[in-house]
Amino acid sequence: MIRYLTKRLVYGILVMWGVATVIFFLFNILPGDPARMLLGQRADISSVEAIRKDLGLDKPPFFQYLQYLNDLSPVSIHFDGDGEVPGFSILSASTWQLVVKKPYLRRSYQSKRLVSSIIGEAFPKTLLLAVTAILLAMFIGLVLGVLAALNHNKPLDRFLLVFSSLGMSIPSFFAAILMAWVFAYLLAEYTRLPMFGSLYSVDDVTGEQYINLRNLILPAITLGIRPLAIVVSLTRSSMLDVLSQDYIRTAYAKGLSRFQVVIKHGLRNALNPVITAITGWFASLMAGAVFVEYVFDWKGIGVVIVDALEKYDLPVIMGSVLFISIVLVFVNILVDVLYAVLDPRVRLE
Amino acid sequence: MLHIENLHIAFKNRTEETTAVSGIDLTLKKGESIGLVGESGSGKSLTALAIMGLLPKQALLRSGKIVFKNTNLLALSSKEMNLFRGQQIAMIFQEPMTSLNPVMRCGNQVAESILRHQKVSSKEANAQVISLFKQVNLPRPEQMLRSYPHELSGGQKQRVMIAIAIANNPSLLIADEPTTALDVTVQKEILELLDHLRKTKGMSLVFISHDLGVVSRVADRVAVMYKGSIVEQGLCSDVFTHPQHPYTKGLLACRPPLDSRPEHLPVIEDFLHGTTELKPTNEILTRNPVDYQLKGLKPALDVTNLTKSYPVERNLLGKVTREMKAVNEVSFQVFPGETLGLVGESGCGKSTLGRAILQLIQPDEGTILFEGNDLMHISRQALKATRRNLNIVFQDPYSSLNPRMSIGKAIMEPMKVHKLIKNRKERLTKAAELLERVGLTAQQMNRYPHEFSGGQRQRIVIARALALNPRFIICDEAVSALDVSVQAKVLNLLNELKREFGFTYIFISHDLSVVKYMSDRIMVMKDGKIVEIGNADEIYYHPKSEYTGKLISSLPSLTSTI
């Protein structure tokens, strides 16, 4: 188990390095000049050059790449002329020292803020939204899926099937607008839900920020629709498969009631494919649900990336993409461990 | 104690209803054991499931009564039935591999049944489970409590199933083919265990099996089922020595006999249509031991030091630290025209060996000379050409045919791949010929595998193997999935083909009686090694190794009881 985890972590680090490399070269061979984007079309050449020098864009690409990796790596080389030491020094030489530090994602070209603090602000919102949406999808989906399987080919099953294919096919931008229109406009009197808003609202009178969970409801439901539909249909088919297995017959032969058989022997065995789907969705939702975040003005990581793309704010884009890929690597390791916990036949090797 | 009266069960699909059980009457006294014998589809399992109230959804109870201790079980609601199931009536199923919940510890699966029917704490229940595990002779009961099913062997799983069944001291135990999936030596132990438990606990036993030999070991009385009805019942000794119904006679006769070797096995149809009477000893095919080396024949297949191992453990860098030798330095020869039988229990490496010879699995070491060509070191083209002469028939006729390919196409495919017959029309003619040769008709060419029975499918697989006019065929458990009567027909077919085309066979099976019937020489394998190789009769009557002797004594034969 520990050996397995170490192996996966090493792979994870290799993946990160690969991602960093791809991101770097992808954004550096793309046409477009961040210095010009900053200053606008009518800037004079000398100020563009000054900015380029400031951002390190005048150096050769390979040097920039090494610089980038050095910034990212938790263990890095720091030259004496480069300002103050960012972390602990573990080894000193005449002109440089080896330093342990937090990965440095650089600063936004536009706002000059640290990219890590931009992500640190946006990501918890995305995480909260994703977790809520997935939990909704999982619990409702499992219950509905089991119900559908138990009522195989009866009206309830048919209805749930139609519902789930509808849920799978509805585009999220449409679902988002529809939800906002129906629940926050047409039915606003009864639901009292806001059209849009982020995790924090500003109090009209005192001007203080406060956490407003009401803003979470609509985007979470909207975001949960598709995973919910998938969980329903997967649970249904997986459950149907499990219920025809021999050990279910054994369970009935013990004299257990239908409820006991379905929950204790059926559901536990039916979970694996559902877990795969849920975690897959969870991982992709954490990359930010751009449309839903946009429509509801939920200031998550998806919105941050899209804004940065518009402004060609390279450090923000690169930092966010890198961060998301770290999250994906970790979620995947977590899923594999979860598998082994749920199914003793899976051995982590 | 148990009385079944005029039981009718039908299967319903959208359009039609087919009768599965028609009018069964059966009575079982306290402490008695009855064997229900029949082939697949005879309705024996359905009868058992009806007693348990566990009929599949598509099955409909048409009429009849099942009276257990003065209660008509068929009139009970499912809630009332739950009090009987697992408490007074318990059942053991055929497949120990799939009958236990894979994600639940064995101890919990047994304790669950105890907790359901007795008012005890879970601690007491666990203590009971340990004592049950001791009763069913499971090794290290305390450890078994916490084991998951996949950590146990097949026999051990079946013992856990038995522990579940006897957990609440039921007065009726139903065992549905409990040993079919197990090796003969394990089968013997399980049968002895069941017999012992029945006698000490005073249970009645309904024992379902397709194997007459097995039934004769545990049952006092036997009921023979055929197409949904009981055609004959009586004391075991009477029925097996003086069968009355032609079906029973046929069933008894079509088993490959151990003491003689008729050229042609009788099949059930002969008896049902009354075309032949039993003439067991007339046409015994005596096989004189042939010393091939003395005759100066060159072996068709010469295997030396063949080894194939699988990694069991790897270290951090992915280097193999422990491996399992599935085939361990095996050497043998097969001579043209002979049938070499290969027996051994599951996991002994016999299938791996068969596949390694064909290069379907890449062996690690050794040489395989087929007609003088080293199969492990020849070019791909040469190997492809050799494959024309060397073919294989697999065990499971259900999964070795592509379900989306008509059988005609399946038979023609090898001819096309090997460019044996380039003209499509000629291929069609050849396929039709082959189908007729294996006892099917050319009109069935465009049908798909699911439209055929197991026996017919195995004929199709054989026809496909014949398509390239091979000289050498490896039959890997080719008849193991088939009923005895069908098995007799397929064995007859294989022998006929051999006489007609002069094939050389390697006949792989776990069933010593079939292997002995088919082979000139027998090779016994255990743990990847050859234990013994020699003339078939000699191995059977004078086994040199202890293991072969154990295999032979575990064979459930009728003669041992009568």
mmCIF file of N, CA, C and O in Angstrom, chain A residues 3 6-7 150 152 245-247 249-258 260 264-265 268-269 342-345 347 349, chain B residues 49 52 54 82 85-86 89 93 95 98-104 109 112-113 116-117 148 150 161 164 312 314-316:
data_model
loop_
_atom_site.group_PDB
_atom_site.id
_atom_site.type_symbol
_atom_site.label_atom_id
_atom_site.label_comp_id
_atom_site.label_asym_id
_atom_site.label_seq_id
_atom_site.Cartn_x
_atom_site.Cartn_y
_atom_site.Cartn_z
ATOM 1 N N ARG A 3 4.026 1.344 -0.647
ATOM 2 C CA ARG A 3 4.846 1.290 -1.846
ATOM 3 C C ARG A 3 4.047 1.820 -3.047
ATOM 4 O O ARG A 3 4.533 2.595 -3.856
ATOM 5 N N THR A 6 3.750 5.641 -2.813
ATOM 6 C CA THR A 6 5.000 6.318 -3.201
ATOM 7 C C THR A 6 5.131 6.314 -4.716
ATOM 8 O O THR A 6 5.488 7.332 -5.330
ATOM 9 N N LYS A 7 4.840 5.150 -5.294
ATOM 10 C CA LYS A 7 4.974 5.020 -6.740
ATOM 11 C C LYS A 7 4.039 6.018 -7.440
ATOM 12 O O LYS A 7 4.445 6.728 -8.357
ATOM 13 N N LEU A 150 -34.978 -1.463 -8.899
ATOM 14 C CA LEU A 150 -35.957 -2.320 -8.232
ATOM 15 C C LEU A 150 -37.287 -2.336 -8.971
ATOM 16 O O LEU A 150 -38.046 -3.286 -8.871
ATOM 17 N N HIS A 152 -37.604 -2.323 -12.243
ATOM 18 C CA HIS A 152 -37.146 -2.529 -13.619
ATOM 19 C C HIS A 152 -38.317 -2.680 -14.584
ATOM 20 O O HIS A 152 -39.206 -3.500 -14.362
ATOM 21 N N GLN A 245 -26.793 -11.541 -9.692
ATOM 22 C CA GLN A 245 -25.653 -12.380 -9.326
ATOM 23 C C GLN A 245 -26.064 -13.489 -8.356
ATOM 24 O O GLN A 245 -27.059 -13.386 -7.655
ATOM 25 N N ASP A 246 -25.224 -14.510 -8.329
ATOM 26 C CA ASP A 246 -25.512 -15.661 -7.476
ATOM 27 C C ASP A 246 -25.555 -15.310 -5.994
ATOM 28 O O ASP A 246 -26.349 -15.852 -5.249
ATOM 29 N N TYR A 247 -24.662 -14.374 -5.567
ATOM 30 C CA TYR A 247 -24.623 -14.130 -4.133
ATOM 31 C C TYR A 247 -25.870 -13.415 -3.629
ATOM 32 O O TYR A 247 -26.176 -13.450 -2.442
ATOM 33 N N ARG A 249 -28.828 -14.356 -4.626
ATOM 34 C CA ARG A 249 -29.687 -15.505 -4.364
ATOM 35 C C ARG A 249 -29.307 -16.137 -3.022
ATOM 36 O O ARG A 249 -30.175 -16.503 -2.237
ATOM 37 N N THR A 250 -27.999 -16.229 -2.766
ATOM 38 C CA THR A 250 -27.545 -16.763 -1.476
ATOM 39 C C THR A 250 -28.123 -15.927 -0.330
ATOM 40 O O THR A 250 -28.592 -16.469 0.666
ATOM 41 N N ALA A 251 -28.077 -14.602 -0.508
ATOM 42 C CA ALA A 251 -28.579 -13.719 0.547
ATOM 43 C C ALA A 251 -30.068 -13.956 0.789
ATOM 44 O O ALA A 251 -30.520 -14.034 1.929
ATOM 45 N N TYR A 252 -30.834 -14.102 -0.297
ATOM 46 C CA TYR A 252 -32.262 -14.390 -0.120
ATOM 47 C C TYR A 252 -32.451 -15.738 0.562
ATOM 48 O O TYR A 252 -33.349 -15.920 1.384
ATOM 49 N N ALA A 253 -31.573 -16.705 0.216
ATOM 50 C CA ALA A 253 -31.701 -18.043 0.791
ATOM 51 C C ALA A 253 -31.466 -18.048 2.292
ATOM 52 O O ALA A 253 -31.861 -18.959 2.987
ATOM 53 N N LYS A 254 -30.788 -16.998 2.805
ATOM 54 C CA LYS A 254 -30.595 -16.904 4.245
ATOM 55 C C LYS A 254 -31.854 -16.435 4.940
ATOM 56 O O LYS A 254 -31.908 -16.413 6.162
ATOM 57 N N GLY A 255 -32.835 -16.015 4.163
ATOM 58 C CA GLY A 255 -34.059 -15.517 4.764
ATOM 59 C C GLY A 255 -34.035 -14.033 5.038
ATOM 60 O O GLY A 255 -34.859 -13.524 5.782
ATOM 61 N N LEU A 256 -33.085 -13.312 4.447
ATOM 62 C CA LEU A 256 -33.027 -11.864 4.638
ATOM 63 C C LEU A 256 -34.180 -11.200 3.893
ATOM 64 O O LEU A 256 -34.648 -11.703 2.880
ATOM 65 N N SER A 257 -34.599 -10.044 4.409
ATOM 66 C CA SER A 257 -35.675 -9.336 3.719
ATOM 67 C C SER A 257 -35.112 -8.641 2.486
ATOM 68 O O SER A 257 -33.904 -8.459 2.352
ATOM 69 N N ARG A 258 -36.019 -8.252 1.604
ATOM 70 C CA ARG A 258 -35.611 -7.613 0.357
ATOM 71 C C ARG A 258 -34.771 -6.366 0.614
ATOM 72 O O ARG A 258 -33.758 -6.140 -0.034
ATOM 73 N N GLN A 260 -32.892 -5.638 3.215
ATOM 74 C CA GLN A 260 -31.541 -6.004 3.678
ATOM 75 C C GLN A 260 -30.674 -6.483 2.521
ATOM 76 O O GLN A 260 -29.507 -6.132 2.414
ATOM 77 N N LYS A 264 -27.477 -4.264 1.837
ATOM 78 C CA LYS A 264 -26.231 -4.861 2.323
ATOM 79 C C LYS A 264 -25.459 -5.594 1.239
ATOM 80 O O LYS A 264 -24.237 -5.561 1.208
ATOM 81 N N HIS A 265 -26.174 -6.329 0.411
ATOM 82 C CA HIS A 265 -25.468 -7.136 -0.577
ATOM 83 C C HIS A 265 -25.451 -6.513 -1.963
ATOM 84 O O HIS A 265 -24.534 -6.715 -2.737
ATOM 85 N N ARG A 268 -23.569 -2.213 -2.067
ATOM 86 C CA ARG A 268 -22.139 -2.232 -1.821
ATOM 87 C C ARG A 268 -21.381 -2.722 -3.067
ATOM 88 O O ARG A 268 -20.346 -2.199 -3.437
ATOM 89 N N ASN A 269 -21.936 -3.737 -3.708
ATOM 90 C CA ASN A 269 -21.268 -4.292 -4.879
ATOM 91 C C ASN A 269 -21.485 -3.445 -6.133
ATOM 92 O O ASN A 269 -20.728 -3.542 -7.089
ATOM 93 N N LEU A 342 -13.265 -0.119 -0.848
ATOM 94 C CA LEU A 342 -14.610 -0.621 -1.136
ATOM 95 C C LEU A 342 -14.603 -2.073 -1.583
ATOM 96 O O LEU A 342 -15.514 -2.821 -1.300
ATOM 97 N N ASP A 343 -13.592 -2.472 -2.334
ATOM 98 C CA ASP A 343 -13.583 -3.817 -2.878
ATOM 99 C C ASP A 343 -12.279 -4.512 -2.504
ATOM 100 O O ASP A 343 -11.229 -4.194 -3.040
ATOM 101 N N PRO A 344 -12.364 -5.462 -1.573
ATOM 102 C CA PRO A 344 -11.135 -6.100 -1.095
ATOM 103 C C PRO A 344 -10.395 -6.870 -2.194
ATOM 104 O O PRO A 344 -9.243 -7.224 -2.002
ATOM 105 N N ARG A 345 -11.070 -7.145 -3.306
ATOM 106 C CA ARG A 345 -10.387 -7.888 -4.365
ATOM 107 C C ARG A 345 -9.350 -7.034 -5.084
ATOM 108 O O ARG A 345 -8.424 -7.535 -5.682
ATOM 109 N N ARG A 347 -6.266 -5.083 -5.199
ATOM 110 C CA ARG A 347 -5.080 -4.898 -4.382
ATOM 111 C C ARG A 347 -4.220 -3.828 -5.014
ATOM 112 O O ARG A 347 -4.036 -3.790 -6.226
ATOM 113 N N GLU A 349 -1.178 -2.588 -6.171
ATOM 114 C CA GLU A 349 0.206 -2.994 -6.446
ATOM 115 C C GLU A 349 0.682 -2.379 -7.728
ATOM 116 O O GLU A 349 -0.095 -2.046 -8.587
ATOM 117 N N LEU B 49 -35.453 -24.557 -6.460
ATOM 118 C CA LEU B 49 -35.695 -23.136 -6.204
ATOM 119 C C LEU B 49 -37.145 -22.907 -5.807
ATOM 120 O O LEU B 49 -37.456 -22.011 -5.027
ATOM 121 N N MET B 52 -37.504 -23.410 -2.182
ATOM 122 C CA MET B 52 -36.968 -22.264 -1.440
ATOM 123 C C MET B 52 -37.794 -21.002 -1.652
ATOM 124 O O MET B 52 -37.562 -19.998 -0.998
ATOM 125 N N LEU B 54 -37.570 -19.264 -4.366
ATOM 126 C CA LEU B 54 -36.617 -18.354 -5.010
ATOM 127 C C LEU B 54 -36.652 -18.484 -6.524
ATOM 128 O O LEU B 54 -35.635 -18.273 -7.189
ATOM 129 N N ASN B 82 -39.697 -15.949 4.471
ATOM 130 C CA ASN B 82 -38.387 -15.562 4.992
ATOM 131 C C ASN B 82 -38.058 -16.263 6.303
ATOM 132 O O ASN B 82 -36.899 -16.422 6.656
ATOM 133 N N ARG B 85 -36.831 -19.799 5.142
ATOM 134 C CA ARG B 85 -35.551 -19.781 4.415
ATOM 135 C C ARG B 85 -34.393 -19.546 5.364
ATOM 136 O O ARG B 85 -34.409 -18.608 6.158
ATOM 137 N N GLY B 86 -33.399 -20.396 5.292
ATOM 138 C CA GLY B 86 -32.216 -20.201 6.113
ATOM 139 C C GLY B 86 -32.412 -20.698 7.528
ATOM 140 O O GLY B 86 -31.456 -20.898 8.262
ATOM 141 N N ILE B 89 -35.222 -24.482 6.100
ATOM 142 C CA ILE B 89 -34.780 -25.001 4.814
ATOM 143 C C ILE B 89 -33.572 -24.179 4.383
ATOM 144 O O ILE B 89 -33.622 -22.951 4.373
ATOM 145 N N PHE B 93 -25.453 -23.716 -3.277
ATOM 146 C CA PHE B 93 -25.542 -23.558 -4.720
ATOM 147 C C PHE B 93 -24.331 -24.127 -5.435
ATOM 148 O O PHE B 93 -23.318 -24.457 -4.825
ATOM 149 N N GLU B 95 -22.138 -22.763 -7.791
ATOM 150 C CA GLU B 95 -20.896 -22.044 -8.032
ATOM 151 C C GLU B 95 -20.366 -21.398 -6.772
ATOM 152 O O GLU B 95 -20.763 -20.302 -6.416
ATOM 153 N N THR B 98 -19.069 -17.695 -7.170
ATOM 154 C CA THR B 98 -19.903 -16.500 -7.309
ATOM 155 C C THR B 98 -21.027 -16.448 -6.275
ATOM 156 O O THR B 98 -21.779 -15.488 -6.240
ATOM 157 N N SER B 99 -21.142 -17.486 -5.458
ATOM 158 C CA SER B 99 -22.285 -17.521 -4.541
ATOM 159 C C SER B 99 -22.041 -16.781 -3.232
ATOM 160 O O SER B 99 -22.933 -16.644 -2.428
ATOM 161 N N LEU B 100 -20.800 -16.360 -3.020
ATOM 162 C CA LEU B 100 -20.525 -15.575 -1.817
ATOM 163 C C LEU B 100 -20.332 -14.121 -2.218
ATOM 164 O O LEU B 100 -19.762 -13.824 -3.273
ATOM 165 N N ASN B 101 -20.787 -13.221 -1.342
ATOM 166 C CA ASN B 101 -20.641 -11.796 -1.604
ATOM 167 C C ASN B 101 -19.151 -11.418 -1.556
ATOM 168 O O ASN B 101 -18.507 -11.588 -0.528
ATOM 169 N N PRO B 102 -18.608 -10.913 -2.662
ATOM 170 C CA PRO B 102 -17.163 -10.684 -2.721
ATOM 171 C C PRO B 102 -16.653 -9.578 -1.803
ATOM 172 O O PRO B 102 -15.466 -9.554 -1.500
ATOM 173 N N VAL B 103 -17.509 -8.667 -1.367
ATOM 174 C CA VAL B 103 -16.997 -7.547 -0.566
ATOM 175 C C VAL B 103 -17.324 -7.686 0.917
ATOM 176 O O VAL B 103 -17.227 -6.744 1.673
ATOM 177 N N MET B 104 -17.720 -8.891 1.329
ATOM 178 C CA MET B 104 -18.097 -9.084 2.728
ATOM 179 C C MET B 104 -17.227 -10.192 3.302
ATOM 180 O O MET B 104 -16.959 -11.182 2.639
ATOM 181 N N GLN B 109 -20.748 -13.172 6.650
ATOM 182 C CA GLN B 109 -21.779 -13.769 5.804
ATOM 183 C C GLN B 109 -22.488 -14.910 6.524
ATOM 184 O O GLN B 109 -23.680 -15.140 6.318
ATOM 185 N N GLU B 112 -24.480 -13.337 9.624
ATOM 186 C CA GLU B 112 -25.690 -12.659 9.161
ATOM 187 C C GLU B 112 -26.902 -13.583 9.240
ATOM 188 O O GLU B 112 -27.986 -13.195 9.667
ATOM 189 N N SER B 113 -26.669 -14.832 8.808
ATOM 190 C CA SER B 113 -27.758 -15.795 8.808
ATOM 191 C C SER B 113 -28.171 -16.157 10.240
ATOM 192 O O SER B 113 -29.353 -16.291 10.547
ATOM 193 N N ARG B 116 -30.073 -13.287 11.860
ATOM 194 C CA ARG B 116 -31.405 -13.119 11.288
ATOM 195 C C ARG B 116 -32.429 -14.012 11.994
ATOM 196 O O ARG B 116 -33.576 -13.634 12.160
ATOM 197 N N HIS B 117 -31.980 -15.218 12.376
ATOM 198 C CA HIS B 117 -32.955 -16.187 12.869
ATOM 199 C C HIS B 117 -32.858 -16.492 14.359
ATOM 200 O O HIS B 117 -33.720 -17.145 14.908
ATOM 201 N N TYR B 148 -11.735 -12.607 3.136
ATOM 202 C CA TYR B 148 -12.705 -12.346 2.070
ATOM 203 C C TYR B 148 -12.769 -13.564 1.153
ATOM 204 O O TYR B 148 -11.772 -14.296 1.023
ATOM 205 N N HIS B 150 -12.371 -14.110 -1.951
ATOM 206 C CA HIS B 150 -11.372 -14.322 -2.992
ATOM 207 C C HIS B 150 -10.055 -14.848 -2.435
ATOM 208 O O HIS B 150 -9.184 -15.254 -3.187
ATOM 209 N N MET B 161 -20.067 -21.890 2.315
ATOM 210 C CA MET B 161 -21.483 -21.979 1.906
ATOM 211 C C MET B 161 -22.217 -23.002 2.769
ATOM 212 O O MET B 161 -23.355 -22.773 3.190
ATOM 213 N N ILE B 164 -22.922 -21.613 6.111
ATOM 214 C CA ILE B 164 -24.084 -20.714 6.075
ATOM 215 C C ILE B 164 -25.361 -21.540 6.115
ATOM 216 O O ILE B 164 -26.297 -21.257 6.846
ATOM 217 N N VAL B 312 4.417 -13.128 -9.443
ATOM 218 C CA VAL B 312 3.501 -13.079 -8.308
ATOM 219 C C VAL B 312 3.734 -11.797 -7.522
ATOM 220 O O VAL B 312 2.823 -11.136 -7.071
ATOM 221 N N ARG B 314 6.281 -8.140 -7.294
ATOM 222 C CA ARG B 314 7.281 -7.272 -7.896
ATOM 223 C C ARG B 314 7.817 -6.324 -6.837
ATOM 224 O O ARG B 314 7.107 -5.988 -5.895
ATOM 225 N N ASN B 315 9.039 -5.858 -7.021
ATOM 226 C CA ASN B 315 9.550 -4.859 -6.082
ATOM 227 C C ASN B 315 9.288 -3.455 -6.618
ATOM 228 O O ASN B 315 8.598 -3.285 -7.636
ATOM 229 N N LEU B 316 9.821 -2.455 -5.933
ATOM 230 C CA LEU B 316 9.520 -1.063 -6.279
ATOM 231 C C LEU B 316 9.821 -0.732 -7.734
ATOM 232 O O LEU B 316 9.125 0.038 -8.376
#
